[in-house]
Amino acid sequence: MKLLRYGPLGQEKPGLLDQDGNIRDLSGQVADIGAATLGDAGLDALRALDPQSLPLVEGTPRIGACVGQVGKFICIGLNYADHAAESGMSLPEEPVIFFKATSAICGPNDAVEIPRTSVKTDWEVELGVVIGKTAKYIGRDEALDHVAGYCVVNDLSERDFQLHRSGQWVKGKSADTFGPIGPWLVTRDEVPDPQNLAMWLEVNGHRYQDGSTRTMHFDVATVISHLSQFMSLQPGDVISTGTPPGVGMGQTPETYLKPGDVMELGIAGLGVQRQVTEAAE
């Protein structure tokens, strides 16, 4: 299934994408695409529905983040060897963990704000993993059973804030609109191998990132198991699993976003995002 949330910011309704690409309204079935819906029982109940029996959503509504009420937005850094190299950093011996503020989350096609005083706002296409079942001290072999589904994430970063403003990376990762998620939450039964997904990102029509989850340093199962040793993962938590090479910081010369730029990015089978940048007020 491809689940989504549509409507004005803060008023999103749950929906389902049918086989013809139409949005079907799920608000008569569930309150939201969130923790209460993402367990196996909740997803099985939605899977049993006939999409044609659900109300058709007319027009082209705004698409919101595909998960509501996200509890934790966890990111994995330097998880692709080539990206670590272009960042001038060593490949880690175990996953590098940092958080984005959940207030950074926005829809996949919403405008992205370049923060005040920013000089190095950068892009990162990433595979997002949405947790569907509580995971605590789990092994790698059972990790994927705790996944509700997968989505596209743009892990936007302000590199000067991230690397030169003291403290952890969170300063450069958490500006409003720095976490577009979606357009769809694709349930795990439709993604038999999360380690074989092509991914790409373009800015103003130029392709900067063109990679695959095959080249992850730590695969999705390892990441989930590792995280669960340090914190419980809860339904609705989102894990952004790292980016392949091609970010702005790795260009020669370095290239960063400016107001009016257009980003387009996608992952095979998970949909496409499009964002226009604007200066934060």
PDB file of C-alpha atoms in Angstrom, residues 33-270:
ATOM      1  CA  ILE A  33      -1.391   7.807   9.453  1.00  0.00           C
ATOM      2  CA  GLY A  34       0.360   7.629  12.799  1.00  0.00           C
ATOM      3  CA  ALA A  35       1.311   5.327  15.641  1.00  0.00           C
ATOM      4  CA  ALA A  36      -2.150   3.809  16.085  1.00  0.00           C
ATOM      5  CA  THR A  37      -2.330   2.846  12.407  1.00  0.00           C
ATOM      6  CA  LEU A  38       1.192   1.615  11.700  1.00  0.00           C
ATOM      7  CA  GLY A  39       1.241  -1.720  13.515  1.00  0.00           C
ATOM      8  CA  ASP A  40       0.685  -4.960  11.623  1.00  0.00           C
ATOM      9  CA  ALA A  41      -2.963  -5.194  12.705  1.00  0.00           C
ATOM     10  CA  GLY A  42      -3.724  -1.637  11.645  1.00  0.00           C
ATOM     11  CA  LEU A  43      -2.054  -2.027   8.282  1.00  0.00           C
ATOM     12  CA  ASP A  44      -3.738  -5.387   7.674  1.00  0.00           C
ATOM     13  CA  ALA A  45      -7.124  -3.762   8.298  1.00  0.00           C
ATOM     14  CA  LEU A  46      -6.384  -1.090   5.698  1.00  0.00           C
ATOM     15  CA  ARG A  47      -5.033  -3.667   3.280  1.00  0.00           C
ATOM     16  CA  ALA A  48      -8.319  -5.560   3.489  1.00  0.00           C
ATOM     17  CA  LEU A  49     -10.269  -2.544   2.221  1.00  0.00           C
ATOM     18  CA  ASP A  50     -11.370  -2.230  -1.385  1.00  0.00           C
ATOM     19  CA  PRO A  51      -9.839   1.092  -2.483  1.00  0.00           C
ATOM     20  CA  GLN A  52     -12.671   1.605  -4.967  1.00  0.00           C
ATOM     21  CA  SER A  53     -15.119   1.674  -2.061  1.00  0.00           C
ATOM     22  CA  LEU A  54     -13.348   4.637  -0.460  1.00  0.00           C
ATOM     23  CA  PRO A  55     -14.289   8.249  -1.282  1.00  0.00           C
ATOM     24  CA  LEU A  56     -12.319   9.677  -4.199  1.00  0.00           C
ATOM     25  CA  VAL A  57     -10.433  12.880  -3.396  1.00  0.00           C
ATOM     26  CA  GLU A  58     -11.019  15.362  -6.179  1.00  0.00           C
ATOM     27  CA  GLY A  59      -8.478  17.823  -7.517  1.00  0.00           C
ATOM     28  CA  THR A  60      -4.827  18.102  -6.540  1.00  0.00           C
ATOM     29  CA  PRO A  61      -4.653  18.758  -2.807  1.00  0.00           C
ATOM     30  CA  ARG A  62      -1.436  19.561  -0.992  1.00  0.00           C
ATOM     31  CA  ILE A  63       0.390  16.421   0.103  1.00  0.00           C
ATOM     32  CA  GLY A  64       1.610  16.525   3.688  1.00  0.00           C
ATOM     33  CA  ALA A  65       4.294  14.514   5.450  1.00  0.00           C
ATOM     34  CA  CYS A  66       3.298  10.864   5.100  1.00  0.00           C
ATOM     35  CA  VAL A  67       3.482  10.240   8.875  1.00  0.00           C
ATOM     36  CA  GLY A  68       1.709  12.273  11.523  1.00  0.00           C
ATOM     37  CA  GLN A  69       2.711  12.952  15.132  1.00  0.00           C
ATOM     38  CA  VAL A  70       6.262  11.689  14.655  1.00  0.00           C
ATOM     39  CA  GLY A  71       7.800  10.930  18.033  1.00  0.00           C
ATOM     40  CA  LYS A  72      11.480  10.780  17.071  1.00  0.00           C
ATOM     41  CA  PHE A  73      13.216  11.879  13.878  1.00  0.00           C
ATOM     42  CA  ILE A  74      16.494   9.972  13.984  1.00  0.00           C
ATOM     43  CA  CYS A  75      19.232  10.358  11.387  1.00  0.00           C
ATOM     44  CA  ILE A  76      22.285   8.291  10.517  1.00  0.00           C
ATOM     45  CA  GLY A  77      25.370  10.203   9.421  1.00  0.00           C
ATOM     46  CA  LEU A  78      28.178   9.195   7.076  1.00  0.00           C
ATOM     47  CA  ASN A  79      26.450   5.967   6.070  1.00  0.00           C
ATOM     48  CA  TYR A  80      27.775   5.864   2.494  1.00  0.00           C
ATOM     49  CA  ALA A  81      31.535   5.489   1.992  1.00  0.00           C
ATOM     50  CA  ASP A  82      31.726   7.940  -0.915  1.00  0.00           C
ATOM     51  CA  HIS A  83      29.736  10.564   0.986  1.00  0.00           C
ATOM     52  CA  ALA A  84      32.033  10.245   4.007  1.00  0.00           C
ATOM     53  CA  ALA A  85      34.994  10.755   1.683  1.00  0.00           C
ATOM     54  CA  GLU A  86      33.522  13.838   0.006  1.00  0.00           C
ATOM     55  CA  SER A  87      32.796  15.239   3.486  1.00  0.00           C
ATOM     56  CA  GLY A  88      36.416  14.729   4.506  1.00  0.00           C
ATOM     57  CA  MET A  89      35.406  12.387   7.323  1.00  0.00           C
ATOM     58  CA  SER A  90      36.364   8.821   8.176  1.00  0.00           C
ATOM     59  CA  LEU A  91      33.924   5.977   7.728  1.00  0.00           C
ATOM     60  CA  PRO A  92      32.563   5.246  11.224  1.00  0.00           C
ATOM     61  CA  GLU A  93      33.043   1.968  13.080  1.00  0.00           C
ATOM     62  CA  GLU A  94      29.401   2.033  14.180  1.00  0.00           C
ATOM     63  CA  PRO A  95      26.423   4.150  13.087  1.00  0.00           C
ATOM     64  CA  VAL A  96      26.650   7.872  13.733  1.00  0.00           C
ATOM     65  CA  ILE A  97      23.358   8.961  15.307  1.00  0.00           C
ATOM     66  CA  PHE A  98      21.879  12.443  15.461  1.00  0.00           C
ATOM     67  CA  PHE A  99      18.391  13.916  15.669  1.00  0.00           C
ATOM     68  CA  LYS A 100      16.422  16.440  13.677  1.00  0.00           C
ATOM     69  CA  ALA A 101      13.759  18.454  15.475  1.00  0.00           C
ATOM     70  CA  THR A 102      10.310  17.142  14.538  1.00  0.00           C
ATOM     71  CA  SER A 103       9.332  20.768  13.841  1.00  0.00           C
ATOM     72  CA  ALA A 104      11.529  20.474  10.727  1.00  0.00           C
ATOM     73  CA  ILE A 105       9.063  18.016   9.179  1.00  0.00           C
ATOM     74  CA  CYS A 106       7.039  19.257   6.209  1.00  0.00           C
ATOM     75  CA  GLY A 107       5.329  17.976   3.105  1.00  0.00           C
ATOM     76  CA  PRO A 108       7.307  16.617   0.142  1.00  0.00           C
ATOM     77  CA  ASN A 109       6.446  19.547  -2.120  1.00  0.00           C
ATOM     78  CA  ASP A 110       6.323  22.360   0.421  1.00  0.00           C
ATOM     79  CA  ALA A 111       8.649  25.340   0.033  1.00  0.00           C
ATOM     80  CA  VAL A 112      11.986  24.956   1.807  1.00  0.00           C
ATOM     81  CA  GLU A 113      13.177  27.930   3.824  1.00  0.00           C
ATOM     82  CA  ILE A 114      16.821  28.951   3.732  1.00  0.00           C
ATOM     83  CA  PRO A 115      17.510  30.092   7.316  1.00  0.00           C
ATOM     84  CA  ARG A 116      18.480  33.629   8.219  1.00  0.00           C
ATOM     85  CA  THR A 117      22.293  34.068   8.089  1.00  0.00           C
ATOM     86  CA  SER A 118      22.655  30.786   6.197  1.00  0.00           C
ATOM     87  CA  VAL A 119      25.614  30.530   3.842  1.00  0.00           C
ATOM     88  CA  LYS A 120      25.708  26.753   3.252  1.00  0.00           C
ATOM     89  CA  THR A 121      22.230  25.209   2.938  1.00  0.00           C
ATOM     90  CA  ASP A 122      22.652  21.757   1.402  1.00  0.00           C
ATOM     91  CA  TRP A 123      20.550  18.828   0.151  1.00  0.00           C
ATOM     92  CA  GLU A 124      20.577  15.080   0.964  1.00  0.00           C
ATOM     93  CA  VAL A 125      18.242  12.462  -0.539  1.00  0.00           C
ATOM     94  CA  GLU A 126      17.761   9.627   1.951  1.00  0.00           C
ATOM     95  CA  LEU A 127      15.750   6.464   2.505  1.00  0.00           C
ATOM     96  CA  GLY A 128      13.320   6.976   5.373  1.00  0.00           C
ATOM     97  CA  VAL A 129      12.287   4.041   7.556  1.00  0.00           C
ATOM     98  CA  VAL A 130       9.029   4.291   9.528  1.00  0.00           C
ATOM     99  CA  ILE A 131       8.740   2.126  12.631  1.00  0.00           C
ATOM    100  CA  GLY A 132       5.506   0.174  13.071  1.00  0.00           C
ATOM    101  CA  LYS A 133       6.203  -1.936  16.178  1.00  0.00           C
ATOM    102  CA  THR A 134       8.139  -1.110  19.346  1.00  0.00           C
ATOM    103  CA  ALA A 135      11.762  -2.217  19.069  1.00  0.00           C
ATOM    104  CA  LYS A 136      13.973  -2.555  22.144  1.00  0.00           C
ATOM    105  CA  TYR A 137      17.164  -4.627  22.323  1.00  0.00           C
ATOM    106  CA  ILE A 138      16.358  -6.475  19.125  1.00  0.00           C
ATOM    107  CA  GLY A 139      18.692  -8.419  16.875  1.00  0.00           C
ATOM    108  CA  ARG A 140      19.469  -7.650  13.274  1.00  0.00           C
ATOM    109  CA  ASP A 141      17.584 -10.740  12.081  1.00  0.00           C
ATOM    110  CA  GLU A 142      14.280  -9.464  13.469  1.00  0.00           C
ATOM    111  CA  ALA A 143      14.776  -5.762  12.810  1.00  0.00           C
ATOM    112  CA  LEU A 144      12.827  -5.445   9.554  1.00  0.00           C
ATOM    113  CA  ASP A 145       9.751  -7.027  11.170  1.00  0.00           C
ATOM    114  CA  HIS A 146       9.454  -3.781  13.152  1.00  0.00           C
ATOM    115  CA  VAL A 147       9.191  -1.615  10.027  1.00  0.00           C
ATOM    116  CA  ALA A 148       5.820  -0.261   8.869  1.00  0.00           C
ATOM    117  CA  GLY A 149       7.182   1.076   5.614  1.00  0.00           C
ATOM    118  CA  TYR A 150       9.586   3.306   3.741  1.00  0.00           C
ATOM    119  CA  CYS A 151       9.574   6.821   2.296  1.00  0.00           C
ATOM    120  CA  VAL A 152      11.703   9.534   0.713  1.00  0.00           C
ATOM    121  CA  VAL A 153      13.390  12.053   3.018  1.00  0.00           C
ATOM    122  CA  ASN A 154      15.329  15.194   2.107  1.00  0.00           C
ATOM    123  CA  ASP A 155      17.711  15.647   5.042  1.00  0.00           C
ATOM    124  CA  LEU A 156      18.429  19.310   4.451  1.00  0.00           C
ATOM    125  CA  SER A 157      21.456  20.691   6.258  1.00  0.00           C
ATOM    126  CA  GLU A 158      23.058  24.063   6.945  1.00  0.00           C
ATOM    127  CA  ARG A 159      26.716  23.054   6.880  1.00  0.00           C
ATOM    128  CA  ASP A 160      28.112  26.142   8.599  1.00  0.00           C
ATOM    129  CA  PHE A 161      25.643  25.728  11.482  1.00  0.00           C
ATOM    130  CA  GLN A 162      26.307  21.983  11.546  1.00  0.00           C
ATOM    131  CA  LEU A 163      30.101  22.016  11.565  1.00  0.00           C
ATOM    132  CA  HIS A 164      31.227  25.418  12.829  1.00  0.00           C
ATOM    133  CA  ARG A 165      28.671  26.613  15.368  1.00  0.00           C
ATOM    134  CA  SER A 166      29.736  24.338  18.246  1.00  0.00           C
ATOM    135  CA  GLY A 167      27.930  21.371  19.750  1.00  0.00           C
ATOM    136  CA  GLN A 168      26.173  18.592  17.926  1.00  0.00           C
ATOM    137  CA  TRP A 169      24.970  18.506  14.310  1.00  0.00           C
ATOM    138  CA  VAL A 170      21.390  19.243  15.352  1.00  0.00           C
ATOM    139  CA  LYS A 171      21.889  23.005  14.878  1.00  0.00           C
ATOM    140  CA  GLY A 172      22.451  22.527  11.181  1.00  0.00           C
ATOM    141  CA  LYS A 173      19.713  19.952  10.711  1.00  0.00           C
ATOM    142  CA  SER A 174      16.621  21.313  12.427  1.00  0.00           C
ATOM    143  CA  ALA A 175      15.482  24.505  10.722  1.00  0.00           C
ATOM    144  CA  ASP A 176      11.812  24.684   9.835  1.00  0.00           C
ATOM    145  CA  THR A 177      11.146  22.804   6.541  1.00  0.00           C
ATOM    146  CA  PHE A 178      14.473  20.911   6.734  1.00  0.00           C
ATOM    147  CA  GLY A 179      12.646  17.553   6.829  1.00  0.00           C
ATOM    148  CA  PRO A 180      10.385  16.938   3.812  1.00  0.00           C
ATOM    149  CA  ILE A 181       8.922  13.419   4.152  1.00  0.00           C
ATOM    150  CA  GLY A 182       6.902  11.514   1.556  1.00  0.00           C
ATOM    151  CA  PRO A 183       4.956  11.688  -0.693  1.00  0.00           C
ATOM    152  CA  TRP A 184       3.915   8.160   0.277  1.00  0.00           C
ATOM    153  CA  LEU A 185       4.565   5.723   3.079  1.00  0.00           C
ATOM    154  CA  VAL A 186       5.092   2.524   1.089  1.00  0.00           C
ATOM    155  CA  THR A 187       4.399  -0.483   3.306  1.00  0.00           C
ATOM    156  CA  ARG A 188       7.217  -2.980   3.762  1.00  0.00           C
ATOM    157  CA  ASP A 189       5.460  -5.753   1.821  1.00  0.00           C
ATOM    158  CA  GLU A 190       5.956  -3.634  -1.313  1.00  0.00           C
ATOM    159  CA  VAL A 191       9.683  -3.133  -0.620  1.00  0.00           C
ATOM    160  CA  PRO A 192      11.116  -6.655  -0.514  1.00  0.00           C
ATOM    161  CA  ASP A 193      14.729  -5.415  -0.477  1.00  0.00           C
ATOM    162  CA  PRO A 194      15.397  -1.967   1.013  1.00  0.00           C
ATOM    163  CA  GLN A 195      19.061  -2.431   0.053  1.00  0.00           C
ATOM    164  CA  ASN A 196      18.365  -2.312  -3.672  1.00  0.00           C
ATOM    165  CA  LEU A 197      16.692   1.043  -4.291  1.00  0.00           C
ATOM    166  CA  ALA A 198      17.983   3.612  -6.780  1.00  0.00           C
ATOM    167  CA  MET A 199      17.939   7.180  -5.458  1.00  0.00           C
ATOM    168  CA  TRP A 200      18.631  10.560  -7.048  1.00  0.00           C
ATOM    169  CA  LEU A 201      18.466  14.314  -6.522  1.00  0.00           C
ATOM    170  CA  GLU A 202      18.574  17.240  -8.936  1.00  0.00           C
ATOM    171  CA  VAL A 203      18.871  20.991  -8.372  1.00  0.00           C
ATOM    172  CA  ASN A 204      17.611  23.224 -11.183  1.00  0.00           C
ATOM    173  CA  GLY A 205      17.624  20.217 -13.507  1.00  0.00           C
ATOM    174  CA  HIS A 206      21.235  19.192 -12.800  1.00  0.00           C
ATOM    175  CA  ARG A 207      21.626  15.736 -11.283  1.00  0.00           C
ATOM    176  CA  TYR A 208      23.957  15.899  -8.296  1.00  0.00           C
ATOM    177  CA  GLN A 209      23.102  12.642  -6.533  1.00  0.00           C
ATOM    178  CA  ASP A 210      22.647   9.358  -8.374  1.00  0.00           C
ATOM    179  CA  GLY A 211      23.115   6.427  -6.030  1.00  0.00           C
ATOM    180  CA  SER A 212      21.612   3.319  -4.519  1.00  0.00           C
ATOM    181  CA  THR A 213      20.905   1.946  -1.070  1.00  0.00           C
ATOM    182  CA  ARG A 214      23.126  -0.988  -2.111  1.00  0.00           C
ATOM    183  CA  THR A 215      26.150   1.077  -1.085  1.00  0.00           C
ATOM    184  CA  MET A 216      25.055   1.778   2.498  1.00  0.00           C
ATOM    185  CA  HIS A 217      27.836   1.143   5.012  1.00  0.00           C
ATOM    186  CA  PHE A 218      25.337  -0.076   7.641  1.00  0.00           C
ATOM    187  CA  ASP A 219      22.191  -1.590   6.153  1.00  0.00           C
ATOM    188  CA  VAL A 220      18.672  -0.843   7.390  1.00  0.00           C
ATOM    189  CA  ALA A 221      18.449  -3.929   9.610  1.00  0.00           C
ATOM    190  CA  THR A 222      21.781  -3.133  11.256  1.00  0.00           C
ATOM    191  CA  VAL A 223      20.749   0.474  11.854  1.00  0.00           C
ATOM    192  CA  ILE A 224      17.451  -0.496  13.506  1.00  0.00           C
ATOM    193  CA  SER A 225      19.069  -3.138  15.712  1.00  0.00           C
ATOM    194  CA  HIS A 226      21.854  -0.737  16.706  1.00  0.00           C
ATOM    195  CA  LEU A 227      19.467   2.071  17.602  1.00  0.00           C
ATOM    196  CA  SER A 228      17.363  -0.294  19.702  1.00  0.00           C
ATOM    197  CA  GLN A 229      20.332  -0.938  21.985  1.00  0.00           C
ATOM    198  CA  PHE A 230      20.315   2.716  23.048  1.00  0.00           C
ATOM    199  CA  MET A 231      16.625   3.677  22.957  1.00  0.00           C
ATOM    200  CA  SER A 232      13.305   2.061  22.292  1.00  0.00           C
ATOM    201  CA  LEU A 233      11.918   2.744  18.847  1.00  0.00           C
ATOM    202  CA  GLN A 234       8.220   3.486  18.841  1.00  0.00           C
ATOM    203  CA  PRO A 235       5.502   3.293  16.157  1.00  0.00           C
ATOM    204  CA  GLY A 236       5.638   6.443  14.090  1.00  0.00           C
ATOM    205  CA  ASP A 237       9.344   7.112  14.657  1.00  0.00           C
ATOM    206  CA  VAL A 238      11.196   7.993  11.451  1.00  0.00           C
ATOM    207  CA  ILE A 239      14.796   6.985  10.736  1.00  0.00           C
ATOM    208  CA  SER A 240      16.655   8.728   7.915  1.00  0.00           C
ATOM    209  CA  THR A 241      19.403   6.350   6.884  1.00  0.00           C
ATOM    210  CA  GLY A 242      22.087   8.496   5.251  1.00  0.00           C
ATOM    211  CA  THR A 243      22.836   9.943   1.831  1.00  0.00           C
ATOM    212  CA  PRO A 244      24.916   8.865  -1.152  1.00  0.00           C
ATOM    213  CA  PRO A 245      27.600  11.175  -2.591  1.00  0.00           C
ATOM    214  CA  GLY A 246      26.770  14.311  -4.517  1.00  0.00           C
ATOM    215  CA  VAL A 247      25.846  16.818  -1.821  1.00  0.00           C
ATOM    216  CA  GLY A 248      26.675  20.474  -2.305  1.00  0.00           C
ATOM    217  CA  MET A 249      29.489  20.391   0.234  1.00  0.00           C
ATOM    218  CA  GLY A 250      31.247  17.775  -1.892  1.00  0.00           C
ATOM    219  CA  GLN A 251      31.244  19.791  -5.118  1.00  0.00           C
ATOM    220  CA  THR A 252      34.256  21.645  -6.543  1.00  0.00           C
ATOM    221  CA  PRO A 253      33.676  24.445  -5.881  1.00  0.00           C
ATOM    222  CA  GLU A 254      31.195  23.864  -3.058  1.00  0.00           C
ATOM    223  CA  THR A 255      27.638  24.582  -4.229  1.00  0.00           C
ATOM    224  CA  TYR A 256      24.764  25.563  -1.964  1.00  0.00           C
ATOM    225  CA  LEU A 257      21.099  26.414  -2.265  1.00  0.00           C
ATOM    226  CA  LYS A 258      19.853  29.943  -2.838  1.00  0.00           C
ATOM    227  CA  PRO A 259      16.312  31.336  -2.925  1.00  0.00           C
ATOM    228  CA  GLY A 260      14.438  30.263  -6.043  1.00  0.00           C
ATOM    229  CA  ASP A 261      16.313  26.998  -6.568  1.00  0.00           C
ATOM    230  CA  VAL A 262      14.248  23.910  -7.387  1.00  0.00           C
ATOM    231  CA  MET A 263      15.083  20.519  -5.894  1.00  0.00           C
ATOM    232  CA  GLU A 264      13.637  17.310  -7.303  1.00  0.00           C
ATOM    233  CA  LEU A 265      14.477  13.972  -5.708  1.00  0.00           C
ATOM    234  CA  GLY A 266      13.184  10.450  -5.563  1.00  0.00           C
ATOM    235  CA  ILE A 267      13.732   6.809  -4.687  1.00  0.00           C
ATOM    236  CA  ALA A 268      12.627   3.934  -6.899  1.00  0.00           C
ATOM    237  CA  GLY A 269       9.113   2.839  -5.966  1.00  0.00           C
ATOM    238  CA  LEU A 270       8.771   5.427  -3.199  1.00  0.00           C
TER     239      LEU A 270
END
